[in-house]
Amino acid sequence: MDLLLSLPASLSAADLSALVLLFAVWFGIGWFTERPPAGKPSVSVLMTRFRREWMMNFITRDPRIFDSNILSSLREGTAFFASACMIATGGILALIGNTDQLRGLAAELALERPGGILWELKLLVTMFFVVNAFLKFVWAHRLFGYCAIMMAAVPNDPDDPMAQDRAMQAADLNITAARSFNAGLRSVYFALGSLGWLAGPWALIVGTAVVLYVTWRREFASTSRQVIMRSLPPPRLPDHARLPASAPRPPQP
């Protein structure tokens, strides 16, 4: 309670602005990644198509060991990140209980003036992102388990009336699990960016900008996105933008 009452006096306008910017960017890039413009899909959105194609090919694949190996690797990834987040949470809790060393280091580096922001709050912001990532990874792990059960229920006969419906159910569970996994990764990125607050509000702003750029580039301007787009049909041009078939070719230089 004393900590909550002392927050308004402990936080400066620059710190409050940097903190609001951090959470606004975190929420905004997550929303934009999952709901991009129609002409600029993100990698996460592009992969939903291939996850559905995977499940359609899964119907006729025999044996299905290859698919089970893929799903096992996905679950192992979520379990690894969830375990890492648990370890990070324990480390942050240990730091919150003993912030004297951080205060001494900040004093030596002149990162904080006397009576500055509470170090506990700075670490709590980082812990928020780490805990959120842990919850996302755990839920993704569980959803991949549901997907495995649904895949086992998909008939191995394409003529079975339930084959495509079961395959699409498995695909939707796989897509939902991947969405939760991607959200967990974004929280890990922003947890790292929030550590900049230990050096002051301007360092937090810089850290937020760096994480935003990295996240945006990987979703909208990465080499992997170019590779994925290579197998997709080109965008359909409007009628007024098309050249008539009989139109002469422009002169070549």
CSV table of C-alpha atoms in Angstrom, one decimal, residues 32-239:
chain,number,residue,atom,x,y,z
A,32,PHE,CA,-1.4,-4.7,-36.0
A,33,THR,CA,0.4,-8.0,-36.4
A,34,GLU,CA,-2.8,-10.1,-36.0
A,35,ARG,CA,-5.0,-7.7,-38.0
A,36,PRO,CA,-2.7,-6.2,-40.7
A,37,PRO,CA,-4.0,-4.4,-43.8
A,38,ALA,CA,-5.3,-6.6,-46.6
A,39,GLY,CA,-2.4,-5.7,-48.9
A,40,LYS,CA,0.4,-6.1,-46.3
A,41,PRO,CA,-0.1,-9.4,-44.4
A,42,SER,CA,2.3,-10.3,-41.6
A,43,VAL,CA,4.2,-13.5,-41.4
A,44,SER,CA,1.9,-14.7,-38.6
A,45,VAL,CA,-1.1,-14.2,-40.9
A,46,LEU,CA,0.5,-15.7,-43.9
A,47,MET,CA,1.4,-18.9,-42.0
A,48,THR,CA,-2.3,-19.5,-41.2
A,49,ARG,CA,-2.8,-20.5,-44.9
A,50,PHE,CA,0.0,-23.1,-44.7
A,51,ARG,CA,-1.2,-24.5,-41.4
A,52,ARG,CA,-4.6,-25.2,-43.1
A,53,GLU,CA,-2.8,-26.7,-46.1
A,54,TRP,CA,-0.8,-28.9,-43.7
A,55,MET,CA,-4.0,-30.3,-42.2
A,56,MET,CA,-5.5,-30.9,-45.7
A,57,ASN,CA,-2.5,-32.9,-46.8
A,58,PHE,CA,-2.5,-34.6,-43.4
A,59,ILE,CA,-5.8,-36.4,-44.4
A,60,THR,CA,-4.1,-38.6,-47.0
A,61,ARG,CA,-0.6,-38.9,-45.5
A,62,ASP,CA,0.2,-42.4,-44.4
A,63,PRO,CA,2.0,-43.0,-42.1
A,64,ARG,CA,1.6,-39.8,-40.1
A,65,ILE,CA,4.9,-39.9,-38.1
A,66,PHE,CA,6.2,-36.8,-40.0
A,67,ASP,CA,3.2,-34.8,-38.7
A,68,SER,CA,3.6,-36.0,-35.2
A,69,ASN,CA,7.3,-35.0,-35.2
A,70,ILE,CA,6.4,-31.5,-36.3
A,71,LEU,CA,3.8,-31.1,-33.6
A,72,SER,CA,6.2,-32.5,-31.0
A,73,SER,CA,8.8,-29.9,-32.0
A,74,LEU,CA,6.2,-27.1,-31.6
A,75,ARG,CA,5.3,-28.3,-28.2
A,76,GLU,CA,8.9,-28.6,-27.2
A,77,GLY,CA,9.5,-25.0,-28.2
A,78,THR,CA,6.6,-23.8,-26.0
A,79,ALA,CA,7.8,-25.8,-23.1
A,80,PHE,CA,11.3,-24.4,-23.4
A,81,PHE,CA,10.2,-20.8,-23.4
A,82,ALA,CA,7.7,-21.4,-20.6
A,83,SER,CA,10.5,-22.9,-18.5
A,84,ALA,CA,12.8,-20.0,-19.3
A,85,CYS,CA,10.1,-17.5,-18.2
A,86,MET,CA,9.7,-19.3,-14.9
A,87,ILE,CA,13.4,-19.0,-14.3
A,88,ALA,CA,13.4,-15.3,-15.2
A,89,THR,CA,10.4,-14.7,-12.9
A,90,GLY,CA,12.3,-16.2,-10.0
A,91,GLY,CA,15.3,-14.1,-10.8
A,92,ILE,CA,13.3,-10.9,-10.9
A,93,LEU,CA,11.6,-11.7,-7.6
A,94,ALA,CA,15.0,-12.2,-6.1
A,95,LEU,CA,16.1,-8.8,-7.4
A,96,ILE,CA,12.9,-7.1,-6.1
A,97,GLY,CA,13.7,-8.5,-2.6
A,98,ASN,CA,17.3,-7.0,-2.8
A,99,THR,CA,17.6,-3.9,-4.9
A,100,ASP,CA,20.4,-2.4,-2.9
A,101,GLN,CA,23.0,-3.6,-5.4
A,102,LEU,CA,21.1,-2.0,-8.3
A,103,ARG,CA,20.8,1.3,-6.4
A,104,GLY,CA,24.6,1.2,-5.7
A,105,LEU,CA,25.4,0.5,-9.3
A,106,ALA,CA,23.1,3.2,-10.5
A,107,ALA,CA,24.7,5.7,-8.1
A,108,GLU,CA,28.1,4.8,-9.4
A,109,LEU,CA,27.0,5.3,-13.0
A,110,ALA,CA,25.0,8.4,-12.2
A,111,LEU,CA,21.9,6.8,-13.7
A,112,GLU,CA,19.5,7.9,-10.9
A,113,ARG,CA,19.4,11.0,-8.7
A,114,PRO,CA,18.6,10.7,-5.0
A,115,GLY,CA,14.9,10.2,-4.4
A,116,GLY,CA,14.3,8.7,-7.9
A,117,ILE,CA,11.9,6.1,-9.2
A,118,LEU,CA,11.4,3.0,-7.2
A,119,TRP,CA,13.5,0.2,-8.5
A,120,GLU,CA,10.8,-2.3,-7.4
A,121,LEU,CA,8.4,-0.7,-9.9
A,122,LYS,CA,10.9,-1.0,-12.7
A,123,LEU,CA,11.4,-4.6,-12.1
A,124,LEU,CA,7.7,-5.2,-11.7
A,125,VAL,CA,7.1,-3.9,-15.2
A,126,THR,CA,9.6,-6.3,-16.6
A,127,MET,CA,8.1,-9.1,-14.6
A,128,PHE,CA,4.7,-8.3,-16.0
A,129,PHE,CA,5.9,-9.0,-19.5
A,130,VAL,CA,7.7,-12.2,-18.4
A,131,VAL,CA,4.7,-13.5,-16.6
A,132,ASN,CA,2.4,-12.7,-19.5
A,133,ALA,CA,4.8,-14.5,-21.8
A,134,PHE,CA,4.7,-17.5,-19.4
A,135,LEU,CA,0.9,-17.7,-19.5
A,136,LYS,CA,0.9,-17.4,-23.3
A,137,PHE,CA,3.4,-20.2,-23.7
A,138,VAL,CA,1.6,-22.5,-21.3
A,139,TRP,CA,-1.7,-21.9,-23.1
A,140,ALA,CA,0.0,-22.5,-26.5
A,141,HIS,CA,1.5,-25.8,-25.2
A,142,ARG,CA,-2.0,-26.9,-24.1
A,143,LEU,CA,-3.6,-25.9,-27.4
A,144,PHE,CA,-1.0,-27.8,-29.4
A,145,GLY,CA,-1.9,-30.8,-27.2
A,146,TYR,CA,-5.6,-30.3,-28.1
A,147,CYS,CA,-4.5,-30.1,-31.8
A,148,ALA,CA,-2.7,-33.4,-31.5
A,149,ILE,CA,-5.8,-35.1,-30.2
A,150,MET,CA,-7.9,-33.5,-33.0
A,151,MET,CA,-5.4,-34.6,-35.6
A,152,ALA,CA,-5.7,-38.2,-34.2
A,153,ALA,CA,-9.4,-37.9,-34.9
A,154,VAL,CA,-9.0,-37.0,-38.5
A,155,PRO,CA,-9.9,-39.9,-40.7
A,156,ASN,CA,-7.3,-41.2,-43.1
A,157,ASP,CA,-9.8,-41.5,-45.9
A,158,PRO,CA,-10.4,-38.4,-48.0
A,159,ASP,CA,-13.9,-39.8,-48.9
A,160,ASP,CA,-15.0,-39.8,-45.3
A,161,PRO,CA,-17.6,-37.0,-44.8
A,162,MET,CA,-15.9,-35.9,-41.5
A,163,ALA,CA,-12.3,-35.8,-42.8
A,164,GLN,CA,-12.2,-32.2,-44.0
A,165,ASP,CA,-14.2,-30.9,-41.0
A,166,ARG,CA,-11.9,-32.6,-38.5
A,167,ALA,CA,-8.8,-31.4,-40.4
A,168,MET,CA,-10.1,-27.8,-40.3
A,169,GLN,CA,-10.8,-28.1,-36.6
A,170,ALA,CA,-7.2,-29.3,-36.1
A,171,ALA,CA,-6.0,-26.4,-38.2
A,172,ASP,CA,-7.9,-23.8,-36.3
A,173,LEU,CA,-6.5,-25.1,-33.0
A,174,ASN,CA,-3.0,-25.0,-34.5
A,175,ILE,CA,-3.5,-21.4,-35.6
A,176,THR,CA,-4.8,-20.4,-32.2
A,177,ALA,CA,-1.9,-22.0,-30.5
A,178,ALA,CA,0.6,-20.3,-32.8
A,179,ARG,CA,-1.1,-16.9,-32.2
A,180,SER,CA,-0.6,-17.4,-28.4
A,181,PHE,CA,3.0,-18.5,-29.0
A,182,ASN,CA,3.7,-15.4,-31.1
A,183,ALA,CA,2.1,-13.2,-28.3
A,184,GLY,CA,4.4,-14.8,-25.8
A,185,LEU,CA,7.5,-14.1,-28.0
A,186,ARG,CA,6.4,-10.4,-28.3
A,187,SER,CA,6.1,-10.2,-24.5
A,188,VAL,CA,9.7,-11.6,-24.2
A,189,TYR,CA,10.9,-8.9,-26.6
A,190,PHE,CA,9.2,-6.1,-24.6
A,191,ALA,CA,10.5,-7.6,-21.3
A,192,LEU,CA,14.0,-7.1,-22.7
A,193,GLY,CA,13.2,-3.6,-23.9
A,194,SER,CA,11.7,-2.6,-20.5
A,195,LEU,CA,15.0,-3.3,-18.8
A,196,GLY,CA,16.1,0.0,-20.4
A,197,TRP,CA,14.1,1.7,-17.7
A,198,LEU,CA,16.8,0.8,-15.2
A,199,ALA,CA,18.9,3.4,-17.0
A,200,GLY,CA,16.2,6.0,-17.1
A,201,PRO,CA,13.1,7.1,-19.1
A,202,TRP,CA,15.1,7.9,-22.3
A,203,ALA,CA,16.7,4.5,-22.3
A,204,LEU,CA,13.2,3.0,-22.0
A,205,ILE,CA,12.0,5.0,-25.0
A,206,VAL,CA,15.0,3.8,-27.0
A,207,GLY,CA,14.5,0.2,-25.9
A,208,THR,CA,10.9,0.4,-26.9
A,209,ALA,CA,11.7,1.8,-30.3
A,210,VAL,CA,14.3,-0.9,-30.9
A,211,VAL,CA,11.9,-3.7,-30.0
A,212,LEU,CA,9.2,-2.1,-32.1
A,213,TYR,CA,11.5,-2.0,-35.1
A,214,VAL,CA,12.7,-5.6,-34.6
A,215,THR,CA,9.2,-6.9,-34.2
A,216,TRP,CA,7.8,-5.0,-37.2
A,217,ARG,CA,10.7,-6.0,-39.5
A,218,ARG,CA,10.4,-9.7,-38.7
A,219,GLU,CA,6.7,-9.6,-39.4
A,220,PHE,CA,6.5,-7.3,-42.4
A,221,ALA,CA,10.0,-6.9,-44.0
A,222,SER,CA,12.0,-10.0,-43.3
A,223,THR,CA,13.6,-12.5,-45.7
A,224,SER,CA,11.4,-15.2,-44.3
A,225,ARG,CA,8.3,-13.2,-45.4
A,226,GLN,CA,9.7,-12.8,-48.9
A,227,VAL,CA,10.2,-16.6,-49.1
A,228,ILE,CA,6.7,-17.3,-47.9
A,229,MET,CA,5.2,-14.7,-50.3
A,230,ARG,CA,7.0,-16.4,-53.2
A,231,SER,CA,4.5,-19.2,-53.4
A,232,LEU,CA,1.5,-17.0,-53.1
A,233,PRO,CA,-0.4,-15.6,-56.1
A,234,PRO,CA,0.3,-11.9,-57.0
A,235,PRO,CA,-2.1,-9.3,-55.9
A,236,ARG,CA,-5.1,-8.7,-58.2
A,237,LEU,CA,-4.9,-5.3,-59.8
A,238,PRO,CA,-8.0,-3.2,-60.2
A,239,ASP,CA,-9.5,-2.9,-63.7
